[in-house]
Short mmCIF file of C-alpha atoms and ligand atoms in Angstrom, two decimals:
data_model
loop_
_atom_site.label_atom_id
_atom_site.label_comp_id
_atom_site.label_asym_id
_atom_site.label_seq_id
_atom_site.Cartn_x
_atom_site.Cartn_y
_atom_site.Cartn_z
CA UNK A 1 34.08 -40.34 0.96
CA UNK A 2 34.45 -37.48 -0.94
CA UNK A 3 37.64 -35.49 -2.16
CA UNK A 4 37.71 -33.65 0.85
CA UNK A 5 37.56 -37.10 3.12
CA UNK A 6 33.58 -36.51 4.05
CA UNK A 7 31.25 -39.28 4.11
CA UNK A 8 28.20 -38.59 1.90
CA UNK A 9 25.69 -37.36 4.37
CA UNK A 10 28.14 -34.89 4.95
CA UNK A 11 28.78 -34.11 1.37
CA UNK A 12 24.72 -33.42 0.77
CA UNK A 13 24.67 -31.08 4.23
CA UNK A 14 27.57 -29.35 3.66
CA UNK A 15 28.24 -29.06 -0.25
CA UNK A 16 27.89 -26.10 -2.58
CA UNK A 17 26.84 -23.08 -0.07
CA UNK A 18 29.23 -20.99 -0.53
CA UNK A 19 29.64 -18.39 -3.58
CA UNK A 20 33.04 -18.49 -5.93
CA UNK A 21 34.82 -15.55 -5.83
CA UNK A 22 34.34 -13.37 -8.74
CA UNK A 23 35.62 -10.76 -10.34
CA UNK A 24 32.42 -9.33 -11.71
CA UNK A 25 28.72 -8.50 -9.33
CA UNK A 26 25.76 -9.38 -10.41
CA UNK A 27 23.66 -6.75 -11.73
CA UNK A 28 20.36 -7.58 -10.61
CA UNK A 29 19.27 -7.49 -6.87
CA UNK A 30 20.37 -11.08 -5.07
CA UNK A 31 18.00 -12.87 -3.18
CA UNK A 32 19.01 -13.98 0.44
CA UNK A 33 16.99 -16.77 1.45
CA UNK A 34 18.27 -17.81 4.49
CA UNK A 35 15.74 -17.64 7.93
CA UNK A 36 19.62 -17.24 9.77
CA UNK A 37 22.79 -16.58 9.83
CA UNK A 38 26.17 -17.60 10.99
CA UNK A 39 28.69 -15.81 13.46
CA UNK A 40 32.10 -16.56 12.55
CA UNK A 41 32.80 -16.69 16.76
CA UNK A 42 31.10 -16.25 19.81
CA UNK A 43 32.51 -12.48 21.04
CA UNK A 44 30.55 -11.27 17.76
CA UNK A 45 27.32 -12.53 19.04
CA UNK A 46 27.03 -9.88 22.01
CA UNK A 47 28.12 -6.97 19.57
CA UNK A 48 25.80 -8.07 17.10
CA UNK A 49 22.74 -7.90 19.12
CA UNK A 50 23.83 -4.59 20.83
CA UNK A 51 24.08 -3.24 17.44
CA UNK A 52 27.65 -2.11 18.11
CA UNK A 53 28.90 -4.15 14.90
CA UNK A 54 26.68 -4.53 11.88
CA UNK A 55 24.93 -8.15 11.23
CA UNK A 56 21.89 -9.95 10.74
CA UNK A 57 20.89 -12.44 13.43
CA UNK A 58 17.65 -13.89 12.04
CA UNK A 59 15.43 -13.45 9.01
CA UNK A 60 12.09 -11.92 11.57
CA UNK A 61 14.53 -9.01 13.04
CA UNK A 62 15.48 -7.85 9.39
CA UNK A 63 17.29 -9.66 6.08
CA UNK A 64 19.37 -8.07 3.42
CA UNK A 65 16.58 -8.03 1.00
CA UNK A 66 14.41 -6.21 3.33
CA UNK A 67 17.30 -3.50 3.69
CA UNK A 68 17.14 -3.38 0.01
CA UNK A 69 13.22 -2.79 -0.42
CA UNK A 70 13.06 -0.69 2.53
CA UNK A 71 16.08 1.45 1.41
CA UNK A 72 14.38 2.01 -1.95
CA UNK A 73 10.80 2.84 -0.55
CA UNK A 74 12.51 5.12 1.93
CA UNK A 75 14.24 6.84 -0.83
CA UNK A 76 11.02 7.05 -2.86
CA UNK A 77 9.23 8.49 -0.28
CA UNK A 78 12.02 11.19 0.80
CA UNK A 79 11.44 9.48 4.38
CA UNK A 80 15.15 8.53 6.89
CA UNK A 81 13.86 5.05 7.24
CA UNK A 82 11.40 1.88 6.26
CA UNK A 83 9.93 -1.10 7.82
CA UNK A 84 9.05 -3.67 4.97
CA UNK A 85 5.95 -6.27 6.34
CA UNK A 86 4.13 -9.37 5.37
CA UNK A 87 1.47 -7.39 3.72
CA UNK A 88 -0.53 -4.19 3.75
CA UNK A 89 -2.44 -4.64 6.58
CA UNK A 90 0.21 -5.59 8.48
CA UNK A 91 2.62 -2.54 7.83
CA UNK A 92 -0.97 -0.54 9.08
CA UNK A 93 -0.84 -2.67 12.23
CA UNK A 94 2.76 -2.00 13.02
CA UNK A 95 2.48 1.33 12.57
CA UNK A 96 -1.11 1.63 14.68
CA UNK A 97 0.41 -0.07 17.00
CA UNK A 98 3.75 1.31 17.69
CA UNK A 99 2.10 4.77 18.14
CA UNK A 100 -0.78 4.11 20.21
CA UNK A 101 -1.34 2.69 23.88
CA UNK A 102 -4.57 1.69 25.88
CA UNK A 103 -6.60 5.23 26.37
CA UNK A 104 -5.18 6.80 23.00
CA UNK A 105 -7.32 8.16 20.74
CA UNK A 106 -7.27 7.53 17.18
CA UNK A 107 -8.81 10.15 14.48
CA UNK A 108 -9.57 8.30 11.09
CA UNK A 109 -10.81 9.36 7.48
CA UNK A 110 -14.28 7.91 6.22
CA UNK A 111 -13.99 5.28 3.83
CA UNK A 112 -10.76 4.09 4.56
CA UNK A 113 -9.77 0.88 3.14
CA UNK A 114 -12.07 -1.86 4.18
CA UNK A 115 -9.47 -3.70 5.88
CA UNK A 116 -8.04 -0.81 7.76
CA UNK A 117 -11.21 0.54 8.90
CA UNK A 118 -11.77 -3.15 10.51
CA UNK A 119 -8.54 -2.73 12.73
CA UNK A 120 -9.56 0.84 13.91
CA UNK A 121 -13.20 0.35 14.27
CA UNK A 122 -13.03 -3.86 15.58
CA UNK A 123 -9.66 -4.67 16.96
CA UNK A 124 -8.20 -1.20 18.00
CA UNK A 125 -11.42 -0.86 20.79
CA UNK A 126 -10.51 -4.09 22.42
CA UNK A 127 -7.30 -3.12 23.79
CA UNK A 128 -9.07 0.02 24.94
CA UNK A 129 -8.03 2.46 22.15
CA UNK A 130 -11.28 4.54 20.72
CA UNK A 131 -11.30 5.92 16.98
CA UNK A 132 -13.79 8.34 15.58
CA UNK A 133 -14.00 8.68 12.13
CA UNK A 134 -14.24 11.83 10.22
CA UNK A 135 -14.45 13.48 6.86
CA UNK A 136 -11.42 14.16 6.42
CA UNK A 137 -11.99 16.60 3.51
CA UNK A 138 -13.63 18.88 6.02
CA UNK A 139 -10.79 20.13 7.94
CA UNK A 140 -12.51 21.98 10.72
CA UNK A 141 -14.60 18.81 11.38
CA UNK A 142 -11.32 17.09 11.84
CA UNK A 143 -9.81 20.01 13.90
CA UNK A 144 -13.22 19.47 15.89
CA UNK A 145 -12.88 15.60 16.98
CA UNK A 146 -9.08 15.87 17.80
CA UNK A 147 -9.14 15.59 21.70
CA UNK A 148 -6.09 15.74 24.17
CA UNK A 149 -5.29 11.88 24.04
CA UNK A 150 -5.75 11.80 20.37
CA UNK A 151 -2.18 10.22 19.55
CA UNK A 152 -2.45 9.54 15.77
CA UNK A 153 -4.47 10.46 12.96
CA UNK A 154 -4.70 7.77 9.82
CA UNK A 155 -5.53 8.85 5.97
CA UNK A 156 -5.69 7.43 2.84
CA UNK A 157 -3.96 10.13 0.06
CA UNK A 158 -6.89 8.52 -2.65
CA UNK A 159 -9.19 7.16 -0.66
CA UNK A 160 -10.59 3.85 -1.45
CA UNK A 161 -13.01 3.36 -3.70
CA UNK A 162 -14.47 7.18 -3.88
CA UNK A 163 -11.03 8.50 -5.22
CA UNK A 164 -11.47 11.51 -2.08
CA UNK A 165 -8.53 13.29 -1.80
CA UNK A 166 -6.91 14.80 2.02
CA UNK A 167 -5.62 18.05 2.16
CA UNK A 168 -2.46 16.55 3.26
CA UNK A 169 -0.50 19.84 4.31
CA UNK A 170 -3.95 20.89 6.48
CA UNK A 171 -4.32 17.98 8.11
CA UNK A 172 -0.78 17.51 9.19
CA UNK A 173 -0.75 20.97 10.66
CA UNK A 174 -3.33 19.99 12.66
CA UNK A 175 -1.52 16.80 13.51
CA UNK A 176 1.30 19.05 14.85
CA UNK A 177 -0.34 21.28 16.99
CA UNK A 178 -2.13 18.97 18.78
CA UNK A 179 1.00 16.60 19.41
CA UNK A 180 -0.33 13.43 17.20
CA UNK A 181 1.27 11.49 14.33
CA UNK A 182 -0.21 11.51 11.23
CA UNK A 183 -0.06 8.82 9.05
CA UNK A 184 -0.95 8.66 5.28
CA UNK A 185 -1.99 5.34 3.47
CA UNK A 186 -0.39 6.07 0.08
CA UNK A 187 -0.94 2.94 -2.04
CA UNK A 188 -3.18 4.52 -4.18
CA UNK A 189 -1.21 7.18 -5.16
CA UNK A 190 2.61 5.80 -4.85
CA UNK A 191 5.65 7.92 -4.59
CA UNK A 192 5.14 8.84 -8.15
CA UNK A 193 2.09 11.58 -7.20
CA UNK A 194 2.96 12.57 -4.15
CA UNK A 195 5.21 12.40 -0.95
CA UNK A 196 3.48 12.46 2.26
CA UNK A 197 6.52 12.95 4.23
CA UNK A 198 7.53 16.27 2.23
CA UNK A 199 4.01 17.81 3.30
CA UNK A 200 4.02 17.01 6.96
CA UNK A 201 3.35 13.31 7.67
CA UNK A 202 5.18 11.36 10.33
CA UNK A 203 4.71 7.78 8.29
CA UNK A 204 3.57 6.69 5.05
CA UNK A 205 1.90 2.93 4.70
CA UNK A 206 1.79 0.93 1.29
CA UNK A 207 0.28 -2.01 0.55
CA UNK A 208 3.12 -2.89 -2.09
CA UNK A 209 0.69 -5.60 -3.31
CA UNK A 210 -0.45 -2.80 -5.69
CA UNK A 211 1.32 -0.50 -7.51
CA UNK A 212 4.95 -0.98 -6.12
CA UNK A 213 4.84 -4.30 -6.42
CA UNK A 214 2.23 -4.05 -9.57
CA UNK A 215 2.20 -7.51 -11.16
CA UNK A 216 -0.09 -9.02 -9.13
CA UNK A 217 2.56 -11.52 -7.81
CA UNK A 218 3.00 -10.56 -4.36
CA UNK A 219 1.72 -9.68 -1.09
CA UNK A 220 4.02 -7.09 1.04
CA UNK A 221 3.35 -4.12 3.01
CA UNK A 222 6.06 -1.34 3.77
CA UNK A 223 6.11 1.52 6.29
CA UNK A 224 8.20 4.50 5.44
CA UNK A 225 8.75 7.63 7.90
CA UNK A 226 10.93 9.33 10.78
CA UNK A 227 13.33 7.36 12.26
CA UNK A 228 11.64 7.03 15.85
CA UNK A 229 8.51 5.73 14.52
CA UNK A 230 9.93 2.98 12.26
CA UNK A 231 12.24 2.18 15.36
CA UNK A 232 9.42 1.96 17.32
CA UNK A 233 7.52 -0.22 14.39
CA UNK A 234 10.01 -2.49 13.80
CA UNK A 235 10.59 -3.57 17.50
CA UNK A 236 7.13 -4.44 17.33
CA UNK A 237 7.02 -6.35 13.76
CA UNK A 238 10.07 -8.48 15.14
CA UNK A 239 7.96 -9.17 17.99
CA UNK A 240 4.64 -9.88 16.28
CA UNK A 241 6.38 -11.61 13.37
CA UNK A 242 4.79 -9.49 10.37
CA UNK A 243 7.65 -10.10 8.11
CA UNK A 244 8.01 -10.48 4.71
CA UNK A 245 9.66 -13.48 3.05
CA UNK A 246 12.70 -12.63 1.27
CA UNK A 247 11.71 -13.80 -2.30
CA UNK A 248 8.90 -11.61 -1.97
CA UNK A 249 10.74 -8.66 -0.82
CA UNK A 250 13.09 -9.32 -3.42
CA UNK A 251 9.68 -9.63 -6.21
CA UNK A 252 8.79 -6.36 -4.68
CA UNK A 253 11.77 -4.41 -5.10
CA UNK A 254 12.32 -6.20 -8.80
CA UNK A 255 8.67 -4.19 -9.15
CA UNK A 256 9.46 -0.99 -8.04
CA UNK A 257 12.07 -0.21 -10.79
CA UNK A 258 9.50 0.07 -13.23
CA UNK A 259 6.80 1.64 -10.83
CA UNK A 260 7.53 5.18 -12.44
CA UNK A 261 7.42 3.76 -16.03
CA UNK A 262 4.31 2.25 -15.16
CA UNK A 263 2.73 5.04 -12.97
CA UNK A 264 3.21 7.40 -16.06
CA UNK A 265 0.81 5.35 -18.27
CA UNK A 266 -1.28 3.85 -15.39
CA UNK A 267 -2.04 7.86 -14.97
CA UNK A 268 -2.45 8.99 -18.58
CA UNK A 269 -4.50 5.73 -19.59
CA UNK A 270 -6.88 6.21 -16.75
CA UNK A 271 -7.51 9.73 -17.37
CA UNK A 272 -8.72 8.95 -20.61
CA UNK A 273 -10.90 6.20 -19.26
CA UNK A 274 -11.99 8.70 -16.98
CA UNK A 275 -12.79 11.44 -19.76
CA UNK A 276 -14.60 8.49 -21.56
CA UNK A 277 -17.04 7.84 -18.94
CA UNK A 278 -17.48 10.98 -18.12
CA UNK A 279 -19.75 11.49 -21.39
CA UNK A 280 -21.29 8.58 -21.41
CA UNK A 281 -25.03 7.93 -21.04
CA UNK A 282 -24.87 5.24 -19.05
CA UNK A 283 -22.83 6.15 -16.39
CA UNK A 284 -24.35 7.85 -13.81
CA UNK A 285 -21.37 9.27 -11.95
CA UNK A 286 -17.36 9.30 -12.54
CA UNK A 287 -15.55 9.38 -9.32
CA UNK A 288 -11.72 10.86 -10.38
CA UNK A 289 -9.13 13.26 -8.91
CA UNK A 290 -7.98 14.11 -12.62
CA UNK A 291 -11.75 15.51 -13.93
CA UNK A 292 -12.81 19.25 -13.38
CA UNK A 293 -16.19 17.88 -11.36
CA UNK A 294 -13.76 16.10 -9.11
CA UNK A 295 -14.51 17.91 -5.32
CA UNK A 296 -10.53 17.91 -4.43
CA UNK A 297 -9.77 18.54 -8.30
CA UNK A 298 -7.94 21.80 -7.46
CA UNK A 299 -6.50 20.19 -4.43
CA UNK A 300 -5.09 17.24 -6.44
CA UNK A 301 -3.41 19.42 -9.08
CA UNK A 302 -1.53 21.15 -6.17
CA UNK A 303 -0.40 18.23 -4.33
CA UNK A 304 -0.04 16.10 -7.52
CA UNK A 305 2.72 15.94 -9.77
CA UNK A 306 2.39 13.94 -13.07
CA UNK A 307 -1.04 12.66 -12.98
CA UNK A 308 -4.27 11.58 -10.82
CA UNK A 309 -3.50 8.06 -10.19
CA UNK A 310 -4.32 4.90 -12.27
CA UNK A 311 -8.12 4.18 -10.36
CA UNK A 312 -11.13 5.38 -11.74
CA UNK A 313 -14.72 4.55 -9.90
CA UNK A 314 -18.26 4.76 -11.65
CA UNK A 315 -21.90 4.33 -11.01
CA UNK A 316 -24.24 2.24 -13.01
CA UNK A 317 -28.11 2.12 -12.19
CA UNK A 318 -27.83 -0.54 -9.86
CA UNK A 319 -26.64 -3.78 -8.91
CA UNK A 320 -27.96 -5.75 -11.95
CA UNK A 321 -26.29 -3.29 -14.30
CA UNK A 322 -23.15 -4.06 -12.49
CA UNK A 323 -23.36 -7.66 -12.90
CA UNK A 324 -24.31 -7.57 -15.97
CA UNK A 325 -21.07 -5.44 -16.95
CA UNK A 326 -18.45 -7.16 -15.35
CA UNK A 327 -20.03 -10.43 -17.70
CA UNK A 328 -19.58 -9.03 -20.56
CA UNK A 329 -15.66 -7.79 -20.61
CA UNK A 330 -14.00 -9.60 -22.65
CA UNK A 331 -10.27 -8.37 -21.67
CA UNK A 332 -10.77 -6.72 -18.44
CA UNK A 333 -10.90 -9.35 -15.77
CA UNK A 334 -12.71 -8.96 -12.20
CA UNK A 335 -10.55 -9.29 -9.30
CA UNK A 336 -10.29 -7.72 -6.15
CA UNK A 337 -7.14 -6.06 -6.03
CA UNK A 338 -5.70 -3.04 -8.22
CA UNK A 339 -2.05 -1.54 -9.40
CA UNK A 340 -1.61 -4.64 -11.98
CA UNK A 341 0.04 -3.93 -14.98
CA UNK A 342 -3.50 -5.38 -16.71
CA UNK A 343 -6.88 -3.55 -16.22
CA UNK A 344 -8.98 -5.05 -13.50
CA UNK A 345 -11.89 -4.40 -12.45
CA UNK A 346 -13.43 -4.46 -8.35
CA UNK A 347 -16.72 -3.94 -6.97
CA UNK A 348 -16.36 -2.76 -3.83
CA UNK A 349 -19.57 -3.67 -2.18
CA UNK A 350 -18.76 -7.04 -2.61
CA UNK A 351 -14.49 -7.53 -1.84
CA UNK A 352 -13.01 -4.43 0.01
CA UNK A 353 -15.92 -3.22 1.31
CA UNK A 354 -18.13 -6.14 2.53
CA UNK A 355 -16.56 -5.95 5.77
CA UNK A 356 -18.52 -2.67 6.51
CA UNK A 357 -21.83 -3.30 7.35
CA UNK A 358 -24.19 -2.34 4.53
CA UNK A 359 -26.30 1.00 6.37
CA UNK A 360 -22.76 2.72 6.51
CA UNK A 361 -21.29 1.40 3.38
CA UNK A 362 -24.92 2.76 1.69
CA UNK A 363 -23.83 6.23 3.87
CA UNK A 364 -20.76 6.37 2.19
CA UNK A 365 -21.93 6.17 -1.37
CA UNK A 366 -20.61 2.66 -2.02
CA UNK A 367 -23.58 1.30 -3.53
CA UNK A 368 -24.27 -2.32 -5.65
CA UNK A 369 -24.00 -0.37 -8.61
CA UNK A 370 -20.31 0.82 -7.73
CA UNK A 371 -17.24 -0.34 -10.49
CA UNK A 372 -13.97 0.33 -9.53
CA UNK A 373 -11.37 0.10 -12.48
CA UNK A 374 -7.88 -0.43 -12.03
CA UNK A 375 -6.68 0.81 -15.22
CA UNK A 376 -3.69 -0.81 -16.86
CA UNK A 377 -0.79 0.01 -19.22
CA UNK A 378 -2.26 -1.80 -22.14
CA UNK A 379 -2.87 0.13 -25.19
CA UNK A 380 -5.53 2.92 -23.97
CA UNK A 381 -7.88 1.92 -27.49
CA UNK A 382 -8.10 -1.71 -26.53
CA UNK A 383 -9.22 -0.85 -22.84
CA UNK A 384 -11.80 1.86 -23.39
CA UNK A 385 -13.03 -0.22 -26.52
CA UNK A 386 -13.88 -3.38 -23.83
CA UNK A 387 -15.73 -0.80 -21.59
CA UNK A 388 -17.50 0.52 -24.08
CA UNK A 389 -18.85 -2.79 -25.51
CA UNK A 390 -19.83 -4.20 -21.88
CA UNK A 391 -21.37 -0.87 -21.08
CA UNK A 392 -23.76 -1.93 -24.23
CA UNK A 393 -24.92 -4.78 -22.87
CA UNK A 394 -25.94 -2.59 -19.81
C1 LIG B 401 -4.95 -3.48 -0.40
C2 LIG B 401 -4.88 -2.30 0.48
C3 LIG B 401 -4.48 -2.41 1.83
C4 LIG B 401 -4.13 -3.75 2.44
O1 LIG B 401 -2.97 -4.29 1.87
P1 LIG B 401 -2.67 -5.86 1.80
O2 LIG B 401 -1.37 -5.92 1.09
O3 LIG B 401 -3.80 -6.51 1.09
O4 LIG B 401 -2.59 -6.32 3.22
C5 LIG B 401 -4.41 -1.25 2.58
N1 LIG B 401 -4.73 -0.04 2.08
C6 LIG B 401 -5.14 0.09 0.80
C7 LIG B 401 -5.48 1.44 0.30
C8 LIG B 401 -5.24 -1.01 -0.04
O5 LIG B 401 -5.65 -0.88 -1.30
#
């Protein structure tokens, strides 16, 4: 028995859950881990779920640490509401899906992220919803291929790995007068650069694996946009199940108070990187919103505020010239991801890309000898001076 007369199976169930009071909060973010939670009597339960009293129910319809993350990436993005997910991918899915029925249409930029283009251009077809994809920096082309049932049209702000940029004002006109959604993929450029919402979107998608969470030591996904469309997502993530643990949420949110910190020199550092490559012999081509050669330079400086982003792509001669790069960086590791605090480096042939077969990869410019850097905050000198000694070796 204990002191309060339980036996001591009791005592481990039942011990310790509860917090002391205190006078004092803590002043970091607390983490709710808890798949449920309790109703003090049964007349709550029916107000709960009619959403007449506030409450959580269960961790897959929503948890206090996805309020928090969602409430933040909402207010980042200038958007009413957010929908935080189990990953990138899946914040694209519930937000696909909440907007589209069998016999939509679905209007998509080129080179979208490899993963995203595999839901639009495999999955999406099956359940009888058809996708063209377009260049999306050619506005009349997109104007052209936006039919009556066309329902939503998807973008990446950066695209993936070519570093395009969409006219993101233009293209949500176009949205508008033809009664579809448009919805931006903004991981690439984060709240920091640019707010989709401001210039016309109807949702903005993150894979917060990158630069909101940017350490590397998470996977989430959030939506952010108009209050109907996140309603509509997050009936269908509850059903579907895309959530997000609560530690991670909680990782992601302890991420995003440094993202603009971080963005600052992710953006300054690669710029230099970029200005670096941009002279040198080896390098056949620099792909980066920030350099005067840049197609949507002029665009980007518009739309834009404090920098072009922390991604920089290049060409080498050829697939051997790649490998033999990414062998001989010595900080720099290879791995296929981006927005770490460290500089990484991808080749998107081979990870994001491999999922689109090789003719229209080759049509899209991503070729074997393709680098994509995700440049870090380290000290801009110890970066470019491990490029520059691997691009020796070339
Ligand atoms: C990584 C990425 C995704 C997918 O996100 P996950 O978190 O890996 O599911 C989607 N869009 C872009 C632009 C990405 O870089």
């Amino acid at each position: 028995m204990d002191s309060r007369g339980r036996g001591r199976h009791t005592t481990a169930v039942h011990a310790g859950l509860t917090i002391e009071p205190s006078a004092t909060e803590p002043l970091a973010a607390t983490i709710c881990q808890s798949s449920v939670f309790a109703f003090p009597a049964l007349d709550l339960v029916d107000a709960v779920y009619a959403g007449e009293k506030t409450g959580y129910i269960y961790t897959r319809y929503g948890n206090p640490n996805h309020r928090m993350l969602e409430r933040a990436v909402a207010d980042l993005e200038k958007a009413p509401a957010a929908l935080s997910c189990s990953s990138g991918m899946a914040a694209a899915f519930a937000v696909v899906a909440a907007l589209v029925d069998a016999g939509s249409h679905v209007v998509a930029a080129e080179g979208l992220y490899g993963g995203t283009y595999s839901l639009l251009a495999n999955e999406l077809p099956r359940f009888g919803v058809s996708v063209t994809f377009v260049d999306v920096a050619d506005v009349a082309a997109v104007e052209a291929v936006v039919g009556p049932n066309t329902r939503l049209i998807f973008v990446e702000t950066i695209s993936n790995p070519l570093l395009r940029v969409a006219d993101i004002p233009q293209v949500a006109d176009i949205a508008r007068r033809h009664g579809a959604k448009l919805c931006v993929d903004n991981t690439f450029a984060t709240p920091y650069l640019v707010n989709p919402i401001e210039l016309g979107a109807d949702a903005v998608i993150h894979s917060a694996t990158k630069y909101l969470g940017g350490h590397s030591d998470v996977v989430a996904g959030v939506v952010a946009g108009e209050g109907e469309v996140i309603g509509r997502a997050r009936r269908l993530a509850q059903t579907v199940g895309t959530t997000l643990d609560p530690f991670a949420a909680w990782l992601t949110l302890r991420g995003l108070r440094t993202l603009s910190a971080r963005m600052e020199r992710h953006c300054r550092n690669a710029q230099a990187v970029a200005d670096f490559l941009a002279r040198h012999p080896a390098v056949r081509h620099v792909a980066y919103p920030g350099l005067p050669a840049h197609p949507e330079h002029a665009l980007s400086s518009r739309m834009f505020r404090g920098g072009f982003g922390g991604i920089v792509s290049f060409e080498l001669g050829g697939g051997a010239e790649a490998a033999a790069f990414v062998k001989s960086l010595a900080m720099c590791r290879f791995a296929p991801s981006l927005g770490d605090v460290a500089t990484t480096v991808s080749h998107p042939a081979k990870t994001s890309h491999r999922q689109v077969p090789v003719e229209r990869r080759e049509a899209m410019g991503i070729g074997e000898g393709l680098i994509r850097l995700s440049v870090g905050i380290e000290d801009v000198a110890d970066i470019i001076g491990d490029i520059s000694q691997a691009l020796e070796r070339v």
